[in-house]
Coordinates of C-alpha atoms and ligand atoms in Angstrom, one line a residue:
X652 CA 17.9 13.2 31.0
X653 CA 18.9 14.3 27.3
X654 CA 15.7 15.6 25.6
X655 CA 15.0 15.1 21.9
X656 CA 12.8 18.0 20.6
X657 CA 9.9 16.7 18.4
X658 CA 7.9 19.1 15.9
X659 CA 4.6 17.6 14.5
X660 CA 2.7 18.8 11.0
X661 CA -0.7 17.5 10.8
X662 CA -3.0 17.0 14.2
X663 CA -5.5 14.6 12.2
X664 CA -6.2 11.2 12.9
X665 CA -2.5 9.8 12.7
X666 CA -1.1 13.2 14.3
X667 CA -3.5 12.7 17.2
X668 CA -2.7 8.9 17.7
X669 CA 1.0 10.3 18.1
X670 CA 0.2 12.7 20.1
X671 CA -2.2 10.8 22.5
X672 CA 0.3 7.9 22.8
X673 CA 3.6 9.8 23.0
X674 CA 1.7 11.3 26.5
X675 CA 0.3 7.4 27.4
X676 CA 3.9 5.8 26.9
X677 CA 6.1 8.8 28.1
X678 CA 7.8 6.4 30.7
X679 CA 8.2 3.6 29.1
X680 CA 10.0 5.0 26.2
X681 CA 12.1 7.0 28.6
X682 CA 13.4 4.0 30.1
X683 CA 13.5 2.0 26.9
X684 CA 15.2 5.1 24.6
X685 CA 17.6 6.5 27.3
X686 CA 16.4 10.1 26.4
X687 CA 13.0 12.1 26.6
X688 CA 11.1 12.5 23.1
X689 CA 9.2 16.4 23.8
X690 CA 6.3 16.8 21.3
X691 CA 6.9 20.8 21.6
X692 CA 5.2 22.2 18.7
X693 CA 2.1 20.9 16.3
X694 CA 1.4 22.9 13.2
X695 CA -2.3 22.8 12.4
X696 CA -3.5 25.4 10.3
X697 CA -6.9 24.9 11.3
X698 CA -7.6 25.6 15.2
X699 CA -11.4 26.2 15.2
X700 CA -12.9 23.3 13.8
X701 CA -13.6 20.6 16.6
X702 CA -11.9 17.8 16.5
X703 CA -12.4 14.1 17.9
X704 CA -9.0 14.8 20.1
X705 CA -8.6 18.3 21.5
X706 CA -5.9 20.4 19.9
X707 CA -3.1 21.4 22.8
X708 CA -3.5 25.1 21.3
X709 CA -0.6 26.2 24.0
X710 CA 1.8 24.4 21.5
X711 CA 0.4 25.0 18.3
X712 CA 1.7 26.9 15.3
X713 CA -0.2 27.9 12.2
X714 CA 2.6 26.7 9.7
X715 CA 4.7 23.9 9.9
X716 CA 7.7 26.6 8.1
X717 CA 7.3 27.3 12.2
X718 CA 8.7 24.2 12.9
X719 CA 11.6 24.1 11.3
X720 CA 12.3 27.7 12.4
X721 CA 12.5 26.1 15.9
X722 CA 16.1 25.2 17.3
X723 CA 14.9 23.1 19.8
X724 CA 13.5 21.0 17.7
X725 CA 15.5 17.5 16.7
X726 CA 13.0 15.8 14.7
X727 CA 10.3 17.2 12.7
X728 CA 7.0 14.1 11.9
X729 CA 5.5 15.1 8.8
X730 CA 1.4 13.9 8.8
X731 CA -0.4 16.2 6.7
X732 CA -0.7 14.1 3.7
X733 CA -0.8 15.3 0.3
X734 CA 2.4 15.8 -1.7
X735 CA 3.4 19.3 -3.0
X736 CA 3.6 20.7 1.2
X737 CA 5.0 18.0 2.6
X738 CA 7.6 17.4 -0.5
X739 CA 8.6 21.1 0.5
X740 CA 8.4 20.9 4.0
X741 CA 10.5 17.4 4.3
X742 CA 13.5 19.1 1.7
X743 CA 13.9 21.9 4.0
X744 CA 13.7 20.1 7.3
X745 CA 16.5 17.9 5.8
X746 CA 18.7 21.6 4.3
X747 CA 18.0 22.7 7.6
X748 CA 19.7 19.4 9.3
X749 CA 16.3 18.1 10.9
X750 CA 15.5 14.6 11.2
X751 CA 12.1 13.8 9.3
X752 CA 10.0 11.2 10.6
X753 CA 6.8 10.6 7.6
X754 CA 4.3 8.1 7.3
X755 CA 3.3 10.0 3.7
X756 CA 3.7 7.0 1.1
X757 CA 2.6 8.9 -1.9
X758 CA 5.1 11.2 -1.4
X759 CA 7.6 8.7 -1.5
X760 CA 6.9 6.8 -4.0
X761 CA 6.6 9.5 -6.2
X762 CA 9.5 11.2 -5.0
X763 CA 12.0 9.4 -3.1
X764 CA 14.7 9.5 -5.1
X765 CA 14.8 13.2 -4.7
X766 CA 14.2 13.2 -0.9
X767 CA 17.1 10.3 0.2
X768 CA 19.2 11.2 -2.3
X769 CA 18.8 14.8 -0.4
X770 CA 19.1 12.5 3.4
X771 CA 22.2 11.5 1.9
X772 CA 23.9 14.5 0.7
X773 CA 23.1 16.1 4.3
X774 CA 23.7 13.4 6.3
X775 CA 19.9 13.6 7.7
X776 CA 18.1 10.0 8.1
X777 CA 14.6 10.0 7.1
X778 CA 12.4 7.6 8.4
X779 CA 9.0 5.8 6.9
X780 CA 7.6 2.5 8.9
X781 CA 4.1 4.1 9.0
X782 CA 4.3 4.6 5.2
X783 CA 3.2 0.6 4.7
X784 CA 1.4 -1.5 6.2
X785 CA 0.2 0.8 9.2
X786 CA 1.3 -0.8 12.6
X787 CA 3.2 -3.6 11.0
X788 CA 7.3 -3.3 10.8
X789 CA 8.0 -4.4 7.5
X790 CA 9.9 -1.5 6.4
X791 CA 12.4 -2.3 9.4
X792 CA 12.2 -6.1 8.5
X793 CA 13.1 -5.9 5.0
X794 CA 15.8 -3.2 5.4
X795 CA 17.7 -4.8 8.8
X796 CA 16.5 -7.9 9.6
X797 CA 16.8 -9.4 6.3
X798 CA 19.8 -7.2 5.2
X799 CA 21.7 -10.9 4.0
X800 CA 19.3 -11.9 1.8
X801 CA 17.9 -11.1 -2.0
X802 CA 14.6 -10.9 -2.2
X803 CA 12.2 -13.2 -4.5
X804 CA 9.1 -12.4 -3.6
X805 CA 6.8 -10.5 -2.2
X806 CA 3.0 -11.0 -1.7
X807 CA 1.2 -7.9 0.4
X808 CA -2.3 -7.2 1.1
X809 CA -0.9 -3.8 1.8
X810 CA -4.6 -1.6 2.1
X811 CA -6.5 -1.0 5.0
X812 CA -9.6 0.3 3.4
X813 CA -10.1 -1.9 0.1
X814 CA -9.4 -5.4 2.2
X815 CA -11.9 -4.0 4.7
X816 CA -14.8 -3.2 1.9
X817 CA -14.1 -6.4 0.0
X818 CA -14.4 -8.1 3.4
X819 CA -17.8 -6.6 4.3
X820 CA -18.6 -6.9 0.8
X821 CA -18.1 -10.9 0.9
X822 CA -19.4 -11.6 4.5
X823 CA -22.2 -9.3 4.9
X824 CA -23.3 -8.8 1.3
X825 CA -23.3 -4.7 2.3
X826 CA -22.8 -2.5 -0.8
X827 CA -19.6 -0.7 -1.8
X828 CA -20.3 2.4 -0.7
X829 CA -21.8 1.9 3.0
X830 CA -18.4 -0.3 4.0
X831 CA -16.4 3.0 2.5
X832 CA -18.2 4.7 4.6
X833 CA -17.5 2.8 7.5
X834 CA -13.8 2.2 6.7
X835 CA -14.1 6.6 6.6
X836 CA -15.7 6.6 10.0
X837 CA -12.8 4.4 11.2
X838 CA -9.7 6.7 10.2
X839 CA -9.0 4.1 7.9
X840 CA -9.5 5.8 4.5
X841 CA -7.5 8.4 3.1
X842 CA -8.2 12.2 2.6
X843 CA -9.2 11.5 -0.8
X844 CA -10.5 8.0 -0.2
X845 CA -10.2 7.3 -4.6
X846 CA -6.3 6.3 -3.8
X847 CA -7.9 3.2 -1.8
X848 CA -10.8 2.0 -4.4
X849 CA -8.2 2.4 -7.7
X850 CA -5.3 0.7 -5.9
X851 CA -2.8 3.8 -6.3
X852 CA -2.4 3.7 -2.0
X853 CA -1.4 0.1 -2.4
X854 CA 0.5 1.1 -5.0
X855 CA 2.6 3.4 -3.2
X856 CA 3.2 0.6 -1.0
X857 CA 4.1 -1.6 -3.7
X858 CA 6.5 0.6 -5.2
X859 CA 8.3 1.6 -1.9
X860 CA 8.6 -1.9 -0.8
X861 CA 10.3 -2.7 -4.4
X862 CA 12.7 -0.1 -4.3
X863 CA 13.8 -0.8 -0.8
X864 CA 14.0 -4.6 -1.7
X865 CA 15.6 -4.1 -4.9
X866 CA 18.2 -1.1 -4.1
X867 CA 16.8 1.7 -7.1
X868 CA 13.7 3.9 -7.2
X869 CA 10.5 2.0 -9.3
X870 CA 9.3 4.3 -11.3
X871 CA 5.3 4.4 -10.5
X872 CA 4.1 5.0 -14.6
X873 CA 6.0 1.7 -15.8
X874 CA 4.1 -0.3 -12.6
X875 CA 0.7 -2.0 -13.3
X876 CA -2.0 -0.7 -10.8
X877 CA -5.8 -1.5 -10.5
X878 CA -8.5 -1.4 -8.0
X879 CA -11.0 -2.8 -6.6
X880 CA -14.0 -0.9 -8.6
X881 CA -14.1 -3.5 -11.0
X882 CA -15.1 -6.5 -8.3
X883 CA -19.4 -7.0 -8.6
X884 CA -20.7 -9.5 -6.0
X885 CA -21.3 -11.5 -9.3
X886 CA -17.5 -12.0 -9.3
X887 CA -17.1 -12.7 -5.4
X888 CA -19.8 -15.3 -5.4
X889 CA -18.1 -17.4 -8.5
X890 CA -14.5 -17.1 -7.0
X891 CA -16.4 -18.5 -3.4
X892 CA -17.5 -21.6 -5.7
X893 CA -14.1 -22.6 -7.1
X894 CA -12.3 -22.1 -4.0
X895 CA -10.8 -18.4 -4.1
X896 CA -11.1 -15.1 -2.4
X897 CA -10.9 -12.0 -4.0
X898 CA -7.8 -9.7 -2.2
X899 CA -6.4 -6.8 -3.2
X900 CA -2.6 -7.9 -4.1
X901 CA 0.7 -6.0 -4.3
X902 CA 2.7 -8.5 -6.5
X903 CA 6.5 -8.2 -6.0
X904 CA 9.0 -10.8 -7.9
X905 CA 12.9 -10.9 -9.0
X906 CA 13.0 -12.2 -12.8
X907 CA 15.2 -14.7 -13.7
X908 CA 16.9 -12.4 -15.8
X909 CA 17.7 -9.4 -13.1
X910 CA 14.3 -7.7 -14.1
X911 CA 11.6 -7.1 -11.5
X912 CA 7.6 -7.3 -11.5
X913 CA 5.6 -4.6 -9.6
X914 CA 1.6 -4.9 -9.4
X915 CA -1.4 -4.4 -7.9
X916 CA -4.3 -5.6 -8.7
X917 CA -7.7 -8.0 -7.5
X918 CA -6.6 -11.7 -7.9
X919 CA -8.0 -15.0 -6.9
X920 CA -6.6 -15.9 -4.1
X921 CA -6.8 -20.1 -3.1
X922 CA -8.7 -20.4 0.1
X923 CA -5.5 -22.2 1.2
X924 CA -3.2 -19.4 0.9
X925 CA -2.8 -18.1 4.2
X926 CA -3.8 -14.5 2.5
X927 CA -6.8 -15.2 1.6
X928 CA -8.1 -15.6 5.5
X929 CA -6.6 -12.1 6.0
X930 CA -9.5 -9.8 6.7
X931 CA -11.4 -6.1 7.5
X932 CA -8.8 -3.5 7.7
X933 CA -5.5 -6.2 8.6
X934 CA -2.9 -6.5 6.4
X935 CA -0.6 -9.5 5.8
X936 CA 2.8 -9.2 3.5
X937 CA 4.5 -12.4 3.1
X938 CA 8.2 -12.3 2.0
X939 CA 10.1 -14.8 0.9
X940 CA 14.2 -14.3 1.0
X941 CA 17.1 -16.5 -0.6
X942 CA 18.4 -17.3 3.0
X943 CA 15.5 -16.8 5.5
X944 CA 12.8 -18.5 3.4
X945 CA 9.2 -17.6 3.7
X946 CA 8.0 -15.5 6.3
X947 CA 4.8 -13.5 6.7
X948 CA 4.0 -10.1 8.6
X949 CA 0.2 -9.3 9.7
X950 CA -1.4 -6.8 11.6
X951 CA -3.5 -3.5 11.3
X952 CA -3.2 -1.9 8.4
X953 CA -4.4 1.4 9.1
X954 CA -6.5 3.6 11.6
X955 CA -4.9 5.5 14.7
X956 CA -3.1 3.7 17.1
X957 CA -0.8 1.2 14.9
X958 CA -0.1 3.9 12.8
X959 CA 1.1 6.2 15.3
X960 CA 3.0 2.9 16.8
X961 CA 4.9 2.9 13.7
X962 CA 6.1 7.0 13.9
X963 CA 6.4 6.3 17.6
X964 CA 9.3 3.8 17.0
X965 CA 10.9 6.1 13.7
X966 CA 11.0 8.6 16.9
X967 CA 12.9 6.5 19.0
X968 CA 15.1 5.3 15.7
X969 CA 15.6 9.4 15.1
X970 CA 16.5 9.9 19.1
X971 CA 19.1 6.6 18.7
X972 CA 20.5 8.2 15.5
X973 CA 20.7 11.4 17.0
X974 CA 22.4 10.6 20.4
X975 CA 24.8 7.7 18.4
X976 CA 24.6 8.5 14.7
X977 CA 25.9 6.3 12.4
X978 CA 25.9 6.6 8.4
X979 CA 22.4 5.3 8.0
X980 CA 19.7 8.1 6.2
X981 CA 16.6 5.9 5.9
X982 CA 17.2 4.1 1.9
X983 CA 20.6 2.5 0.1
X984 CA 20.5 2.7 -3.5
X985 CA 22.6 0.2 -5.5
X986 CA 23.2 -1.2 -8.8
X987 CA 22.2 -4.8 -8.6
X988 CA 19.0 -5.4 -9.9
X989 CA 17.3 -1.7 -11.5
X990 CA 15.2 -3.1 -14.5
X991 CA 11.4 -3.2 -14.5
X992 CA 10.1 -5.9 -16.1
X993 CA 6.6 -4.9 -18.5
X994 CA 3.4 -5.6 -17.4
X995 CA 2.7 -7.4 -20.3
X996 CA 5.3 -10.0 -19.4
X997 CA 3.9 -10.8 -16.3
X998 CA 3.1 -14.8 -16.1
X999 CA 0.1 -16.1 -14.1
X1000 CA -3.5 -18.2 -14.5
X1001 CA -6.3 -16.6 -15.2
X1002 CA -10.0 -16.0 -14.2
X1003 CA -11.7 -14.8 -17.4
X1004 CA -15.9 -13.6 -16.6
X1005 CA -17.9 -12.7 -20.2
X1006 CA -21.6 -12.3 -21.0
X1007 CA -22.3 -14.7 -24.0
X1008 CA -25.3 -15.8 -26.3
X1009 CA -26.8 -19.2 -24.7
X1010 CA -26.4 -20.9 -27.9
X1011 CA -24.9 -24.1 -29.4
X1012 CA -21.0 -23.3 -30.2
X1013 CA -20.4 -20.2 -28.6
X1014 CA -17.7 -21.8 -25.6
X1015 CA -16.1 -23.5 -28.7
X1016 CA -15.4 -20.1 -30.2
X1017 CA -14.2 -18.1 -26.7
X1018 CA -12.0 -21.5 -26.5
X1019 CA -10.9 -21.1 -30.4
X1020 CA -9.7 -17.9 -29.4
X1021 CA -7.8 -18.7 -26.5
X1022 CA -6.0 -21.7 -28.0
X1023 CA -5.1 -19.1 -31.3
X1024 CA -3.4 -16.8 -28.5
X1025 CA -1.5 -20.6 -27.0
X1026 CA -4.5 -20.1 -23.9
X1027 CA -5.7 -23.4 -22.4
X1028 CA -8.8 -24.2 -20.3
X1029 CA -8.5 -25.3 -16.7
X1030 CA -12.3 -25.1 -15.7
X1031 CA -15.8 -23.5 -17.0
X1032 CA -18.5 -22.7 -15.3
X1033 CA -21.6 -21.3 -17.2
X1034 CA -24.9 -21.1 -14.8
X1035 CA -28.2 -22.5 -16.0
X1036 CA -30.2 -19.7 -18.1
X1037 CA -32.6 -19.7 -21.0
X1038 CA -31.7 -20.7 -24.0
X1039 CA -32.2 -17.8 -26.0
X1040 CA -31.1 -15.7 -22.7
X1041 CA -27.7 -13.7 -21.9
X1042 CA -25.5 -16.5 -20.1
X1043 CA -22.9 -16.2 -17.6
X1044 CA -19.5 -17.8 -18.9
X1045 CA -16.7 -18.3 -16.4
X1046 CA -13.4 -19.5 -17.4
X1047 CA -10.3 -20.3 -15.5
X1048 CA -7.2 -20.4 -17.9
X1049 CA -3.7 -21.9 -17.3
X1050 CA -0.4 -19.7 -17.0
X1051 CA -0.5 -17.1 -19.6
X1052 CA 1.4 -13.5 -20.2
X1053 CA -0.9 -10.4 -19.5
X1054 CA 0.0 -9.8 -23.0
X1055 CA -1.6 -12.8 -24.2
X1056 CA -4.8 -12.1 -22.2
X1057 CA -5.6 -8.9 -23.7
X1058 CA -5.2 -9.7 -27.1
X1059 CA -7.1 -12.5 -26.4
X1060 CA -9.8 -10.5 -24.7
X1061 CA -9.7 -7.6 -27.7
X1062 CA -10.7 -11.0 -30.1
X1063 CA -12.9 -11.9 -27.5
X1064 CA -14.6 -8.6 -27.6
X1065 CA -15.4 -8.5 -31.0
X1066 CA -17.1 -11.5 -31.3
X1067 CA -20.8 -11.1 -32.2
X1068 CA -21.9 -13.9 -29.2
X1069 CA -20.2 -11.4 -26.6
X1070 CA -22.5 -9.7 -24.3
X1071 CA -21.0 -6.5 -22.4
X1072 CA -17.6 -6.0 -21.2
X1073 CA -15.3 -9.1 -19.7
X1074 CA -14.0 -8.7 -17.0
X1075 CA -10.8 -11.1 -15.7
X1076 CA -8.4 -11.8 -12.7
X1077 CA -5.1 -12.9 -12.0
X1078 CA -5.4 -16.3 -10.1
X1079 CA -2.8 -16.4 -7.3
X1080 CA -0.6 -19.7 -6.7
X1081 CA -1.8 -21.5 -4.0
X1082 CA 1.5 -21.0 -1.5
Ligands
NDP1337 P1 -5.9 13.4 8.2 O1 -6.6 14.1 7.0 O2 -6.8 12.8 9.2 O3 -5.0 14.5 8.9 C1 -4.2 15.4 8.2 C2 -4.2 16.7 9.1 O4 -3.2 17.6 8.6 C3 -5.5 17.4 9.0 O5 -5.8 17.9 10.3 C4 -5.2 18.6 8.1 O6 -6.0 19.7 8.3 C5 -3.7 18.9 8.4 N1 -3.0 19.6 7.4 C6 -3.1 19.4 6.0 N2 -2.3 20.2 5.4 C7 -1.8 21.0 6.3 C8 -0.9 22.1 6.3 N3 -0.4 22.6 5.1 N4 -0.5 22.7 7.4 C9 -1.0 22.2 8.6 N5 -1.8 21.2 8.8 C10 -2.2 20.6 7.6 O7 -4.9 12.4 7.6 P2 -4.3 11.1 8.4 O8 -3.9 11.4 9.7 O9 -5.2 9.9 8.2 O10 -3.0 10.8 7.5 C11 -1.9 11.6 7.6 C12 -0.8 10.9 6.7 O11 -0.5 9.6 7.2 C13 -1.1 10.8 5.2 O12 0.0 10.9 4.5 C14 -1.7 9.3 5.1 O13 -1.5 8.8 3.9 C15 -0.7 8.7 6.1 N6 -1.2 7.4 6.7 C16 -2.5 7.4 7.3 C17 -3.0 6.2 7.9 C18 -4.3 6.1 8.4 O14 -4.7 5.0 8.9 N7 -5.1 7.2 8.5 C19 -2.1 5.0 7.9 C20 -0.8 5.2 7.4 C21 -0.4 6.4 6.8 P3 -7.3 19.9 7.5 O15 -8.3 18.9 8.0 O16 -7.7 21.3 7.8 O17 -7.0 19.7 6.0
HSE1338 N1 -5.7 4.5 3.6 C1 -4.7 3.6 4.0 C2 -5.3 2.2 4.1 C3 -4.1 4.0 5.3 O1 -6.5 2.0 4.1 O2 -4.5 1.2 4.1 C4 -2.9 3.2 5.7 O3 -1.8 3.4 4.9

């Protein structure tokens, strides 16, 4: 039977979840693929330090440059993380006519136009499930399965880690830094576990879905990103009480006018939408195409084994390529939609919070405000304090730009019966 000669960089918590279930699954994929996929060579360039799975030290290799020095190797899986290594590591693997196989999404999104538009100059796919969404194949889905249809929307709780601290946050009232911790101790977090809590993992995401919905390369300074810092359990507890769950959201949409919106940031979610009930480290995206409709993808996020199910299947995608290739290198740019549209255009309800005076006339001016900026009211609630005493102020508003909101919030600000910083949400529609 035909072997396909596999390289690995990075024997960490992913690289190990490869490894371990390449070895578990070795017949079934043999039947399934047709061909034999050999992990011969693992670059680690520590082989000291113990580890929770063993390193196979008769096949490692100090640096992955090993690896693509290696003709027997097809395929070279790049999970090392970081960006400067692997950017140089995936370029010469394609030069060097090796299949890549990555599940590195900051890499991509920051440089993807450089790496496919390499793929498709050498003729040498590049493939990326495990890049979003962890075990769940919406890479796949949106670039074959829904190949007929333009996207409108996309909704994606899209990190692992933030959905599993707001989660613990909400349910067990634990603090922010014990369910990191946990999410850590899970293999759910990344190296640098900031890219999780400030939303730039899920932006990755974001922007790599975008581009391979929307055909050209998003370019990550022009997208809106926040995190999930910013949530107190003051916030969680009011958004319980009107109905709404806090989730981290990647925010997708076609404009009417060929534009597109990219974000991510914490929005009120409506305890009817399906998203809201999506919890701990899962992640749901839910796509909605001009001829399939809606449709909505859930699973694990993040941690070992659905990860390494993802690279597991972008192996036996490389083996297919490799043993029938066909004109396909991993991302098709095209010209139909390629305009971002600005944050500040972006069109949604609102969840306003602000420490006020508890005195007569003081809602009358926050609403003054908000009507001069063409804001309405939907709701207020303002807890029972002193009179005299800092009061809590919560505000739902109707649709209004982002634009809007911060001009209205810089007003706000200034105001003399303003207590503190406000804080405010997008509210998410209810389907
Ligand atoms: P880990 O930090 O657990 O593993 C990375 C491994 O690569 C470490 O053993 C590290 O060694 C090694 N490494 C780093 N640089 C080099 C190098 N230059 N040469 C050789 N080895 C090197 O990360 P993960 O396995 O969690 O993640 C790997 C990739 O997968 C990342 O891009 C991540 O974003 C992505 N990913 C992770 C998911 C998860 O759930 N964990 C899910 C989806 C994607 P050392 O420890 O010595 O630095
Ligand atoms: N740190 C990421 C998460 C890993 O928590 O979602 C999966 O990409």
């Amino acid at each position: 039977m035909r072997e396909v000669g596999i390289g690995l960089a990075g024997f960490g918590t992913v690289g190990a979840g490869v490894y371990l279930n390449l070895e578990k699954n070795r017949e079934l994929l043999r039947e399934r693929i047709g061909c034999d996929l050999v992990l011969r060579k693992i670059a680690e360039r520590d082989t000291l330090r113990p580890r929770p799975v063993p390193l196979p030290l008769d096949r490692v290799v100090p640096d992955w440059r090993d690896l693509l020095d290696d003709p027997s190797l097809d395929v070279v899986i790049e999970l090392m993380g970081g960006i400067e290594q692997p950017r140089q590591m995936i370029l010469e693997a394609i030069q060097r006519g090796k299949m890549v196989v990555t599940a590195n999404k900051a890499l991509l999104a920051e440089h993807g136009a450089e790496i496919f538009g390499l793929a498709v100059e050498k003729r040498v796919p590049v493939f990326y499930e495990a890049a979003v969404a962890g075990g769940i194949p919406i890479i796949k889905s949106v670039r074959e399965a829904f190949v007929g249809n333009h996207f409108l929307r996309v909704r994606g709780i899209v990190n692992g880690t933030s959905n599993y601290i707001l989660t613990r946050m909400a349910e067990s009232g634990m603090d922010f830094a014990s369910a990191l911790r946990e999410a850590q101790e899970a293999g759910y977090a990344e190296a640098n576990p900031a890219l999780d809590v400030n939303g730039w993992d899920a932006g990755h995401k974001a922007i790599i879905l975008a581009s391979l919905a929307y055909g050209f390369w998003v370019p990550s300074q022009d997208v809106l990103v926040e995190g999930i810092e910013k949530v107190t359990p003051a916030d969680s507890r009011f958004a319980a009480q009107l109905g709404y769950t806090i989730k981290l959201l990647a925010c997708i949409d076609a404009c009417a006018d060929g534009s597109v919106e990219v974000s991510v940031q914490p929005s009120f979610v409506p305890n009817g939408n399906i998203l809201a009930s999506v919890n701990g480290v899962f992640n749901a995206i839910a796509v909605r195409g001009d001829v399939v409709g809606d449709t909505l993808f859930y699973g694990r996020g993040a941690g070992q084994d659905p990860t390494a199910s993802s690279v597991i299947g972008d192996l036996a995608d490389a083996a297919n390529a490799l043993l029938s290739p066909r004109s396909f290198y991993g991302f098709v740019p095209h010209g139909l939609y390629g305009k971002l549209r600005p944050a500040s255009e972006m069109v949604s309800p609102f969840y306003l919070r602000l420490g006020v005076e508890d005195r007569p006339g003081v809602l009358a001016r926050i609403a003054g405000v908000l009507g001069e900026e063409g804001i309405g009211n939907s709701s207020v609630i303002q807890p029972e304090s002193q009179e005299g005493e800092e009061a809590s102020l919560n505000l739902m508003v109707h649709d209004a730009t982002r634009g809007q909101m911060l001009s209205a919030l810089e007003k706000i600000r200034s105001l003399d019966c303003v207590r503190g910083e406000p804080a405010f949400y997008r509210v998410e529609a209810s389907a």
